[in-house]
Amino acid sequence: MHWSTCLVLPFFLSFVVAFNPRAYTIQSTSCKAVDRVLNEEVNITIDYVDINPTAEKSIIMVHGWPSLWSSWGYQIEEFKDEYRMIAIDVRGFGGSTHPADVQSSSTLADITGDLTCVLEHVGIQSAICLGHDWGAEVCYEAARRRPDIFNALVGVTVPYLHAAGPFADSAQLAAVMPKLAYQVFFENHTTKAIAELNNDITRSLRATLRTVNSAPPDSFLTSTNNYLSAYDNVTEIPPIPFFTSSDEEYFVERFSMQKFDHTLIFYTRGNRYGTWQSTQAQGNYTIPQPVLSVLPLNDPVADWVFAAKYLKSAEFMPRLTTKTMEGAHWPHLEHPQVFNGLLRAWLETLDHSFTPAQRVLSDEL
């Protein structure tokens, strides 16, 4: 096992090129999904951008909540000349549709299916999975379930939340990490939460996408009855600090296509329990591929370095490299130069000549 942790100070490793999401063509493909309330298979549409399709090496990028494909803009600009880059809108976000059921029809296994659907559609046989927040958990699950496709992965902000132990619901997690109380609200009052978030899309996004230097109120995320009450005395929340005005306009515009109607899929008990149950049934929690975990040191949500050690995540990833860096919940956006430098250094250590199965066989020989 390779475990390496370092403190990265906010110096410039490279300059950041301006990113214009409107310059990229949105493509889409139809993927199979299951509506577990109707108990039937349905078709959903997954939107994505496909950049540098002639490159030999591929990265598929998976955002978290509340986000979109364009949140990877700094990484796209940094690596687009070297890698084929697929950035998706996760089902239920932006232009990607979702089964009618929010509560139980989008486990991490289901979303893994969306990733493989997109990759098959564009003709990619293997890829590195790069995920942030819940997108990191999607990548961990994708790599665990499909090592034949995902040859390495990068998890940003959130460590591997494996299913080796007993199931823990939102209330149990919030008892340990109080800033997860909002997840109790999302789980127990999903419809009410969606209505609150939809009331003002811009305000909801601005409230959530903050940095260390433009932080939310201390009481943000601590209520089990609402999401935005910490901002009640704030007439106008400042713009998203790591976006230009045009970036934010695009983000709000695209988010408004479906609003928050199907975006709380990561928080519902049905989806979380379904993910845990299916993994338990398989009985395999190990990810043998190379893994880079980038954990921020200033996230108001949780101390993710502590969480990773508490969960003993490293025990399930023999090829894990862990890096820490300054930043709140969105380090790849808050300090893109530092993040891109960490990512580039790790990518250069990979041996792209083997598939995961071939790599394991080679090591055994």
mmCIF file of C-alpha atoms in Angstrom:
data_model
loop_
_atom_site.group_PDB
_atom_site.id
_atom_site.type_symbol
_atom_site.label_atom_id
_atom_site.label_comp_id
_atom_site.label_asym_id
_atom_site.label_seq_id
_atom_site.Cartn_x
_atom_site.Cartn_y
_atom_site.Cartn_z
ATOM 1 C CA MET A 1 0.000 0.000 0.000
ATOM 2 C CA HIS A 2 1.280 3.450 -0.903
ATOM 3 C CA TRP A 3 -0.056 6.182 1.368
ATOM 4 C CA SER A 4 1.371 9.639 0.987
ATOM 5 C CA THR A 5 0.014 12.771 2.590
ATOM 6 C CA CYS A 6 1.370 16.251 2.114
ATOM 7 C CA LEU A 7 0.357 19.791 2.936
ATOM 8 C CA VAL A 8 0.281 21.853 -0.233
ATOM 9 C CA LEU A 9 0.644 25.580 0.201
ATOM 10 C CA PRO A 10 -1.273 27.856 -2.189
ATOM 11 C CA PHE A 11 1.503 28.685 -4.641
ATOM 12 C CA PHE A 12 1.110 28.883 -8.404
ATOM 13 C CA LEU A 13 2.101 25.767 -10.311
ATOM 14 C CA SER A 14 0.739 27.041 -13.591
ATOM 15 C CA PHE A 15 -1.507 29.772 -14.784
ATOM 16 C CA VAL A 16 -5.204 29.109 -15.291
ATOM 17 C CA VAL A 17 -6.598 29.606 -18.766
ATOM 18 C CA ALA A 18 -10.037 31.185 -19.006
ATOM 19 C CA PHE A 19 -12.798 28.636 -19.542
ATOM 20 C CA ASN A 20 -15.889 29.296 -21.633
ATOM 21 C CA PRO A 21 -18.463 26.503 -21.243
ATOM 22 C CA ARG A 22 -20.531 27.856 -24.132
ATOM 23 C CA ALA A 23 -17.660 27.084 -26.485
ATOM 24 C CA TYR A 24 -18.240 23.360 -26.013
ATOM 25 C CA THR A 25 -20.913 21.325 -27.768
ATOM 26 C CA ILE A 26 -23.288 19.392 -25.534
ATOM 27 C CA GLN A 27 -23.921 15.886 -26.814
ATOM 28 C CA SER A 28 -26.271 13.272 -25.427
ATOM 29 C CA THR A 29 -27.020 9.583 -25.445
ATOM 30 C CA SER A 30 -29.905 7.412 -24.300
ATOM 31 C CA CYS A 31 -29.176 5.052 -21.396
ATOM 32 C CA LYS A 32 -31.239 2.381 -19.702
ATOM 33 C CA ALA A 33 -32.430 3.009 -16.166
ATOM 34 C CA VAL A 34 -34.801 1.365 -13.711
ATOM 35 C CA ASP A 35 -37.733 3.087 -12.059
ATOM 36 C CA ARG A 36 -38.104 1.043 -8.883
ATOM 37 C CA VAL A 37 -41.480 2.523 -7.968
ATOM 38 C CA LEU A 38 -42.981 1.590 -11.341
ATOM 39 C CA ASN A 39 -40.808 -1.548 -11.441
ATOM 40 C CA GLU A 40 -39.961 -1.000 -15.067
ATOM 41 C CA GLU A 41 -37.026 -0.161 -17.296
ATOM 42 C CA VAL A 42 -37.023 3.361 -18.730
ATOM 43 C CA ASN A 43 -34.774 5.390 -20.993
ATOM 44 C CA ILE A 44 -32.974 8.459 -19.697
ATOM 45 C CA THR A 45 -30.775 10.959 -21.526
ATOM 46 C CA ILE A 46 -27.253 11.714 -20.322
ATOM 47 C CA ASP A 47 -25.692 14.957 -21.552
ATOM 48 C CA TYR A 48 -21.929 15.210 -21.897
ATOM 49 C CA VAL A 49 -19.107 17.031 -23.635
ATOM 50 C CA ASP A 50 -16.427 15.097 -25.511
ATOM 51 C CA ILE A 51 -13.089 16.908 -25.778
ATOM 52 C CA ASN A 52 -10.065 15.833 -27.826
ATOM 53 C CA PRO A 53 -11.574 12.558 -29.090
ATOM 54 C CA THR A 54 -8.363 11.466 -30.836
ATOM 55 C CA ALA A 55 -6.295 11.329 -27.633
ATOM 56 C CA GLU A 56 -5.070 7.902 -26.534
ATOM 57 C CA LYS A 57 -5.815 8.316 -22.805
ATOM 58 C CA SER A 58 -9.255 9.191 -21.446
ATOM 59 C CA ILE A 59 -10.667 10.802 -18.306
ATOM 60 C CA ILE A 60 -14.376 10.815 -17.457
ATOM 61 C CA MET A 61 -15.368 13.543 -14.990
ATOM 62 C CA VAL A 62 -18.244 13.207 -12.531
ATOM 63 C CA HIS A 63 -19.505 16.186 -10.544
ATOM 64 C CA GLY A 64 -21.185 16.173 -7.148
ATOM 65 C CA TRP A 65 -24.006 18.190 -5.569
ATOM 66 C CA PRO A 66 -25.020 20.791 -6.598
ATOM 67 C CA SER A 67 -22.943 20.942 -9.735
ATOM 68 C CA LEU A 68 -22.658 20.388 -13.481
ATOM 69 C CA TRP A 69 -20.180 19.266 -16.118
ATOM 70 C CA SER A 70 -18.770 22.786 -16.402
ATOM 71 C CA SER A 71 -17.419 22.678 -12.841
ATOM 72 C CA TRP A 72 -14.433 20.842 -14.380
ATOM 73 C CA GLY A 73 -13.541 23.827 -16.543
ATOM 74 C CA TYR A 74 -10.123 24.459 -14.971
ATOM 75 C CA GLN A 75 -9.175 20.808 -15.395
ATOM 76 C CA ILE A 76 -10.467 20.709 -18.957
ATOM 77 C CA GLU A 77 -8.304 23.673 -19.900
ATOM 78 C CA GLU A 78 -5.265 22.160 -18.190
ATOM 79 C CA PHE A 79 -5.435 18.658 -19.676
ATOM 80 C CA LYS A 80 -7.481 18.890 -22.876
ATOM 81 C CA ASP A 81 -4.462 18.709 -25.187
ATOM 82 C CA GLU A 82 -3.203 15.485 -23.595
ATOM 83 C CA TYR A 83 -6.316 13.516 -22.689
ATOM 84 C CA ARG A 84 -9.682 12.737 -24.145
ATOM 85 C CA MET A 85 -12.018 14.293 -21.588
ATOM 86 C CA ILE A 86 -15.648 13.330 -21.093
ATOM 87 C CA ALA A 87 -17.557 15.563 -18.688
ATOM 88 C CA ILE A 88 -21.133 14.546 -17.909
ATOM 89 C CA ASP A 89 -24.165 16.083 -16.324
ATOM 90 C CA VAL A 90 -25.092 13.415 -13.772
ATOM 91 C CA ARG A 91 -28.639 12.081 -14.186
ATOM 92 C CA GLY A 92 -31.155 14.619 -12.869
ATOM 93 C CA PHE A 93 -28.753 17.569 -13.277
ATOM 94 C CA GLY A 94 -28.716 20.088 -16.122
ATOM 95 C CA GLY A 95 -29.789 18.383 -19.317
ATOM 96 C CA SER A 96 -29.534 14.785 -18.072
ATOM 97 C CA THR A 97 -32.901 13.270 -17.289
ATOM 98 C CA HIS A 98 -33.935 10.929 -14.494
ATOM 99 C CA PRO A 99 -36.583 8.288 -13.730
ATOM 100 C CA ALA A 100 -39.671 9.762 -12.118
ATOM 101 C CA ASP A 101 -38.726 8.209 -8.765
ATOM 102 C CA VAL A 102 -36.113 10.178 -6.810
ATOM 103 C CA GLN A 103 -36.132 8.061 -3.680
ATOM 104 C CA SER A 104 -34.779 4.692 -4.805
ATOM 105 C CA SER A 105 -33.993 4.697 -8.542
ATOM 106 C CA SER A 106 -30.467 6.146 -8.488
ATOM 107 C CA THR A 107 -28.010 4.097 -6.476
ATOM 108 C CA LEU A 108 -24.313 4.529 -7.116
ATOM 109 C CA ALA A 109 -24.515 1.313 -9.125
ATOM 110 C CA ASP A 110 -27.188 2.897 -11.312
ATOM 111 C CA ILE A 111 -25.020 5.949 -11.963
ATOM 112 C CA THR A 112 -22.060 3.678 -12.687
ATOM 113 C CA GLY A 113 -24.258 2.244 -15.418
ATOM 114 C CA ASP A 114 -24.680 5.735 -16.847
ATOM 115 C CA LEU A 115 -20.899 6.161 -17.005
ATOM 116 C CA THR A 116 -20.402 2.870 -18.826
ATOM 117 C CA CYS A 117 -23.284 3.756 -21.141
ATOM 118 C CA VAL A 118 -21.634 7.034 -22.139
ATOM 119 C CA LEU A 119 -18.216 5.435 -22.561
ATOM 120 C CA GLU A 120 -19.655 2.700 -24.737
ATOM 121 C CA HIS A 121 -21.502 5.301 -26.790
ATOM 122 C CA VAL A 122 -18.324 7.264 -27.528
ATOM 123 C CA GLY A 123 -16.207 4.149 -28.096
ATOM 124 C CA ILE A 124 -13.940 4.355 -25.032
ATOM 125 C CA GLN A 125 -12.891 0.985 -23.608
ATOM 126 C CA SER A 126 -11.053 2.206 -20.511
ATOM 127 C CA ALA A 127 -10.814 5.494 -18.654
ATOM 128 C CA ILE A 128 -9.657 7.231 -15.512
ATOM 129 C CA CYS A 129 -12.616 8.339 -13.392
ATOM 130 C CA LEU A 130 -12.289 11.806 -11.820
ATOM 131 C CA GLY A 131 -15.004 12.683 -9.325
ATOM 132 C CA HIS A 132 -15.752 15.413 -6.803
ATOM 133 C CA ASP A 133 -17.981 15.154 -3.721
ATOM 134 C CA TRP A 134 -20.667 12.547 -4.511
ATOM 135 C CA GLY A 135 -19.032 12.243 -7.914
ATOM 136 C CA ALA A 136 -16.008 10.866 -6.060
ATOM 137 C CA GLU A 137 -18.229 8.190 -4.521
ATOM 138 C CA VAL A 138 -19.561 7.375 -7.985
ATOM 139 C CA CYS A 139 -15.978 6.894 -9.190
ATOM 140 C CA TYR A 140 -15.086 4.707 -6.223
ATOM 141 C CA GLU A 141 -18.123 2.539 -6.918
ATOM 142 C CA ALA A 142 -17.463 2.499 -10.656
ATOM 143 C CA ALA A 143 -13.880 1.365 -10.112
ATOM 144 C CA ARG A 144 -14.967 -1.257 -7.587
ATOM 145 C CA ARG A 145 -17.694 -2.666 -9.822
ATOM 146 C CA ARG A 146 -16.028 -2.322 -13.209
ATOM 147 C CA PRO A 147 -12.236 -2.655 -12.947
ATOM 148 C CA ASP A 148 -12.325 -3.835 -16.565
ATOM 149 C CA ILE A 149 -13.276 -0.293 -17.620
ATOM 150 C CA PHE A 150 -12.004 2.130 -14.972
ATOM 151 C CA ASN A 151 -8.232 1.734 -14.797
ATOM 152 C CA ALA A 152 -7.620 4.414 -12.158
ATOM 153 C CA LEU A 153 -9.580 6.998 -10.227
ATOM 154 C CA VAL A 154 -9.327 10.355 -8.506
ATOM 155 C CA GLY A 155 -11.604 11.216 -5.604
ATOM 156 C CA VAL A 156 -11.778 14.892 -4.675
ATOM 157 C CA THR A 157 -12.876 16.161 -1.238
ATOM 158 C CA VAL A 158 -14.690 13.039 -0.003
ATOM 159 C CA PRO A 159 -12.792 9.817 0.807
ATOM 160 C CA TYR A 160 -13.941 6.298 -0.026
ATOM 161 C CA LEU A 161 -17.143 5.716 1.973
ATOM 162 C CA HIS A 162 -17.027 1.952 1.688
ATOM 163 C CA ALA A 163 -19.899 -0.348 2.624
ATOM 164 C CA ALA A 164 -17.883 -2.830 4.689
ATOM 165 C CA GLY A 165 -19.636 -1.922 7.932
ATOM 166 C CA PRO A 166 -23.296 -1.675 8.949
ATOM 167 C CA PHE A 167 -25.575 0.779 7.152
ATOM 168 C CA ALA A 168 -25.615 4.283 8.640
ATOM 169 C CA ASP A 169 -28.425 6.705 7.828
ATOM 170 C CA SER A 170 -28.172 10.487 7.750
ATOM 171 C CA ALA A 171 -29.143 10.937 11.388
ATOM 172 C CA GLN A 172 -26.369 8.611 12.544
ATOM 173 C CA LEU A 173 -23.807 10.442 10.423
ATOM 174 C CA ALA A 174 -24.983 13.871 11.606
ATOM 175 C CA ALA A 175 -24.583 12.756 15.224
ATOM 176 C CA VAL A 176 -20.853 12.369 14.527
ATOM 177 C CA MET A 177 -20.462 15.260 12.059
ATOM 178 C CA PRO A 178 -22.998 18.011 12.927
ATOM 179 C CA LYS A 179 -22.559 19.875 9.630
ATOM 180 C CA LEU A 180 -24.231 16.884 7.919
ATOM 181 C CA ALA A 181 -27.548 17.802 9.563
ATOM 182 C CA TYR A 182 -28.773 19.194 6.241
ATOM 183 C CA GLN A 183 -28.643 15.655 4.889
ATOM 184 C CA VAL A 184 -31.225 14.635 7.492
ATOM 185 C CA PHE A 185 -33.461 17.371 6.100
ATOM 186 C CA PHE A 186 -32.890 16.206 2.532
ATOM 187 C CA GLU A 187 -33.604 12.593 3.496
ATOM 188 C CA ASN A 188 -36.664 13.111 5.687
ATOM 189 C CA HIS A 189 -38.255 16.055 3.862
ATOM 190 C CA THR A 190 -37.148 15.629 0.261
ATOM 191 C CA THR A 191 -40.140 17.353 -1.329
ATOM 192 C CA LYS A 192 -39.918 20.319 1.059
ATOM 193 C CA ALA A 193 -36.179 20.606 0.446
ATOM 194 C CA ILE A 194 -36.638 20.629 -3.328
ATOM 195 C CA ALA A 195 -39.245 23.382 -3.045
ATOM 196 C CA GLU A 196 -36.929 25.502 -0.879
ATOM 197 C CA LEU A 197 -34.005 25.079 -3.258
ATOM 198 C CA ASN A 198 -36.143 25.780 -6.330
ATOM 199 C CA ASN A 199 -37.527 29.007 -4.915
ATOM 200 C CA ASP A 200 -34.414 30.889 -6.027
ATOM 201 C CA ILE A 201 -31.896 28.852 -8.023
ATOM 202 C CA THR A 202 -29.231 31.543 -7.971
ATOM 203 C CA ARG A 203 -29.497 32.046 -4.207
ATOM 204 C CA SER A 204 -29.369 28.299 -3.536
ATOM 205 C CA LEU A 205 -26.255 27.851 -5.664
ATOM 206 C CA ARG A 206 -24.518 30.924 -4.258
ATOM 207 C CA ALA A 207 -25.248 29.750 -0.714
ATOM 208 C CA THR A 208 -23.550 26.433 -1.347
ATOM 209 C CA LEU A 209 -20.602 27.168 -3.624
ATOM 210 C CA ARG A 210 -18.359 29.131 -1.258
ATOM 211 C CA THR A 211 -14.644 29.313 -0.442
ATOM 212 C CA VAL A 212 -12.506 29.764 2.661
ATOM 213 C CA ASN A 213 -12.225 33.507 1.986
ATOM 214 C CA SER A 214 -15.925 33.861 1.168
ATOM 215 C CA ALA A 215 -17.384 31.439 3.653
ATOM 216 C CA PRO A 216 -21.019 30.686 4.510
ATOM 217 C CA PRO A 217 -22.438 31.590 7.949
ATOM 218 C CA ASP A 218 -21.262 29.312 10.758
ATOM 219 C CA SER A 219 -24.752 27.877 11.246
ATOM 220 C CA PHE A 220 -25.079 26.839 7.593
ATOM 221 C CA LEU A 221 -25.811 23.107 7.115
ATOM 222 C CA THR A 222 -26.687 22.539 10.796
ATOM 223 C CA SER A 223 -30.498 22.500 10.524
ATOM 224 C CA THR A 224 -32.592 19.361 10.097
ATOM 225 C CA ASN A 225 -35.648 21.448 9.156
ATOM 226 C CA ASN A 226 -34.410 23.677 6.323
ATOM 227 C CA TYR A 227 -31.382 24.391 4.184
ATOM 228 C CA LEU A 228 -31.043 28.157 3.745
ATOM 229 C CA SER A 229 -32.162 29.695 7.054
ATOM 230 C CA ALA A 230 -28.556 30.557 7.967
ATOM 231 C CA TYR A 231 -28.757 33.177 5.215
ATOM 232 C CA ASP A 232 -32.038 34.740 6.417
ATOM 233 C CA ASN A 233 -30.276 37.971 7.383
ATOM 234 C CA VAL A 234 -28.332 38.134 4.121
ATOM 235 C CA THR A 235 -30.303 40.129 1.562
ATOM 236 C CA GLU A 236 -28.107 39.190 -1.380
ATOM 237 C CA ILE A 237 -25.576 36.384 -1.218
ATOM 238 C CA PRO A 238 -22.341 37.343 -3.021
ATOM 239 C CA PRO A 239 -21.673 35.737 -6.409
ATOM 240 C CA ILE A 240 -19.967 32.350 -6.558
ATOM 241 C CA PRO A 241 -16.359 33.368 -5.865
ATOM 242 C CA PHE A 242 -14.551 31.004 -8.240
ATOM 243 C CA PHE A 243 -16.807 31.762 -11.220
ATOM 244 C CA THR A 244 -16.829 34.742 -13.544
ATOM 245 C CA SER A 245 -20.209 36.399 -13.972
ATOM 246 C CA SER A 246 -20.660 34.605 -17.303
ATOM 247 C CA ASP A 247 -19.687 31.264 -15.691
ATOM 248 C CA GLU A 248 -22.293 31.762 -12.990
ATOM 249 C CA GLU A 249 -24.902 32.807 -15.528
ATOM 250 C CA TYR A 250 -24.277 29.597 -17.501
ATOM 251 C CA PHE A 251 -24.385 27.518 -14.326
ATOM 252 C CA VAL A 252 -27.712 28.977 -13.200
ATOM 253 C CA GLU A 253 -29.159 28.771 -16.686
ATOM 254 C CA ARG A 254 -28.273 25.105 -17.096
ATOM 255 C CA PHE A 255 -29.279 24.187 -13.548
ATOM 256 C CA SER A 256 -32.653 25.802 -14.162
ATOM 257 C CA MET A 257 -33.436 23.330 -16.941
ATOM 258 C CA GLN A 258 -34.700 20.812 -14.362
ATOM 259 C CA LYS A 259 -34.052 22.820 -11.207
ATOM 260 C CA PHE A 260 -33.353 20.709 -8.121
ATOM 261 C CA ASP A 261 -36.251 18.337 -8.833
ATOM 262 C CA HIS A 262 -34.133 15.204 -9.235
ATOM 263 C CA THR A 263 -30.819 16.258 -7.685
ATOM 264 C CA LEU A 264 -31.274 14.994 -4.124
ATOM 265 C CA ILE A 265 -30.727 11.404 -5.258
ATOM 266 C CA PHE A 266 -27.528 11.117 -3.217
ATOM 267 C CA TYR A 267 -29.334 11.821 0.052
ATOM 268 C CA THR A 268 -32.477 9.703 -0.009
ATOM 269 C CA ARG A 269 -32.569 6.657 2.201
ATOM 270 C CA GLY A 270 -33.728 4.384 -0.607
ATOM 271 C CA ASN A 271 -30.748 5.178 -2.822
ATOM 272 C CA ARG A 272 -28.201 5.098 -0.022
ATOM 273 C CA TYR A 273 -29.500 1.852 1.413
ATOM 274 C CA GLY A 274 -29.733 0.375 -2.088
ATOM 275 C CA THR A 275 -26.076 1.215 -2.697
ATOM 276 C CA TRP A 276 -25.021 -0.325 0.613
ATOM 277 C CA GLN A 277 -27.194 -3.414 0.152
ATOM 278 C CA SER A 278 -25.972 -4.209 -3.354
ATOM 279 C CA THR A 279 -22.337 -3.806 -2.303
ATOM 280 C CA GLN A 280 -22.858 -5.986 0.752
ATOM 281 C CA ALA A 281 -24.410 -8.635 -1.461
ATOM 282 C CA GLN A 282 -21.294 -8.654 -3.610
ATOM 283 C CA GLY A 283 -19.038 -8.777 -0.557
ATOM 284 C CA ASN A 284 -16.106 -7.041 -2.209
ATOM 285 C CA TYR A 285 -14.979 -3.636 -0.981
ATOM 286 C CA THR A 286 -11.449 -3.472 -2.371
ATOM 287 C CA ILE A 287 -10.371 -1.170 -5.184
ATOM 288 C CA PRO A 288 -7.126 -2.565 -6.679
ATOM 289 C CA GLN A 289 -6.550 0.232 -9.220
ATOM 290 C CA PRO A 290 -4.351 3.273 -8.576
ATOM 291 C CA VAL A 291 -6.274 5.861 -6.559
ATOM 292 C CA LEU A 292 -5.560 9.516 -5.862
ATOM 293 C CA SER A 293 -7.514 11.029 -2.983
ATOM 294 C CA VAL A 294 -7.313 14.833 -2.692
ATOM 295 C CA LEU A 295 -8.713 16.073 0.607
ATOM 296 C CA PRO A 296 -9.225 19.766 1.469
ATOM 297 C CA LEU A 297 -8.141 21.003 4.881
ATOM 298 C CA ASN A 298 -10.781 23.693 5.401
ATOM 299 C CA ASP A 299 -14.106 22.143 4.394
ATOM 300 C CA PRO A 300 -16.881 23.438 6.677
ATOM 301 C CA VAL A 301 -18.844 20.246 6.007
ATOM 302 C CA ALA A 302 -16.440 17.791 7.651
ATOM 303 C CA ASP A 303 -12.848 16.931 8.501
ATOM 304 C CA TRP A 304 -12.345 14.509 5.644
ATOM 305 C CA VAL A 305 -8.802 13.594 6.656
ATOM 306 C CA PHE A 306 -10.178 12.392 9.990
ATOM 307 C CA ALA A 307 -13.088 10.668 8.241
ATOM 308 C CA ALA A 308 -10.763 8.722 5.950
ATOM 309 C CA LYS A 309 -8.715 7.515 8.936
ATOM 310 C CA TYR A 310 -11.807 6.753 11.016
ATOM 311 C CA LEU A 311 -13.306 4.679 8.192
ATOM 312 C CA LYS A 312 -9.943 3.023 7.485
ATOM 313 C CA SER A 313 -10.550 3.708 3.808
ATOM 314 C CA ALA A 314 -6.903 3.083 2.936
ATOM 315 C CA GLU A 315 -7.211 -0.577 3.929
ATOM 316 C CA PHE A 316 -9.409 -1.156 0.887
ATOM 317 C CA MET A 317 -7.152 0.631 -1.612
ATOM 318 C CA PRO A 318 -3.665 -0.897 -1.837
ATOM 319 C CA ARG A 319 -2.549 1.635 -4.479
ATOM 320 C CA LEU A 320 -3.818 4.736 -2.705
ATOM 321 C CA THR A 321 -2.045 8.086 -2.777
ATOM 322 C CA THR A 322 -3.514 10.752 -0.503
ATOM 323 C CA LYS A 323 -2.780 14.464 -0.843
ATOM 324 C CA THR A 324 -4.118 17.310 1.244
ATOM 325 C CA MET A 325 -4.419 20.922 0.165
ATOM 326 C CA GLU A 326 -5.816 24.212 1.336
ATOM 327 C CA GLY A 327 -9.419 24.873 0.391
ATOM 328 C CA ALA A 328 -13.029 24.403 1.394
ATOM 329 C CA HIS A 329 -15.398 21.942 -0.301
ATOM 330 C CA TRP A 330 -14.422 22.819 -3.874
ATOM 331 C CA PRO A 331 -10.585 22.713 -3.943
ATOM 332 C CA HIS A 332 -10.328 22.049 -7.690
ATOM 333 C CA LEU A 333 -12.212 25.314 -8.245
ATOM 334 C CA GLU A 334 -10.842 27.345 -5.349
ATOM 335 C CA HIS A 335 -7.164 26.561 -5.989
ATOM 336 C CA PRO A 336 -7.054 25.061 -9.492
ATOM 337 C CA GLN A 337 -3.330 25.648 -9.954
ATOM 338 C CA VAL A 338 -2.494 23.571 -6.890
ATOM 339 C CA PHE A 339 -5.049 20.882 -7.654
ATOM 340 C CA ASN A 340 -3.980 20.569 -11.280
ATOM 341 C CA GLY A 341 -0.375 20.260 -10.174
ATOM 342 C CA LEU A 342 -1.230 17.394 -7.820
ATOM 343 C CA LEU A 343 -3.293 15.692 -10.485
ATOM 344 C CA ARG A 344 -0.622 16.053 -13.152
ATOM 345 C CA ALA A 345 2.107 14.661 -10.919
ATOM 346 C CA TRP A 346 -0.018 11.621 -10.085
ATOM 347 C CA LEU A 347 -1.101 11.032 -13.689
ATOM 348 C CA GLU A 348 2.544 10.919 -14.703
ATOM 349 C CA THR A 349 3.095 7.964 -12.359
ATOM 350 C CA LEU A 350 0.476 5.799 -14.069
ATOM 351 C CA ASP A 351 1.331 2.995 -16.430
ATOM 352 C CA HIS A 352 -1.248 3.296 -19.188
ATOM 353 C CA SER A 353 0.018 0.277 -21.093
ATOM 354 C CA PHE A 354 -1.995 -2.231 -19.044
ATOM 355 C CA THR A 355 -5.667 -2.749 -18.346
ATOM 356 C CA PRO A 356 -6.388 -3.282 -14.616
ATOM 357 C CA ALA A 357 -6.696 -7.039 -15.111
ATOM 358 C CA GLN A 358 -3.427 -7.150 -17.047
ATOM 359 C CA ARG A 359 -1.715 -5.013 -14.389
ATOM 360 C CA VAL A 360 -2.740 -7.399 -11.600
ATOM 361 C CA LEU A 361 -1.569 -10.398 -13.646
ATOM 362 C CA SER A 362 1.734 -8.674 -14.394
ATOM 363 C CA ASP A 363 2.289 -7.924 -10.704
ATOM 364 C CA GLU A 364 1.553 -11.536 -9.753
ATOM 365 C CA LEU A 365 4.016 -12.845 -12.346
#
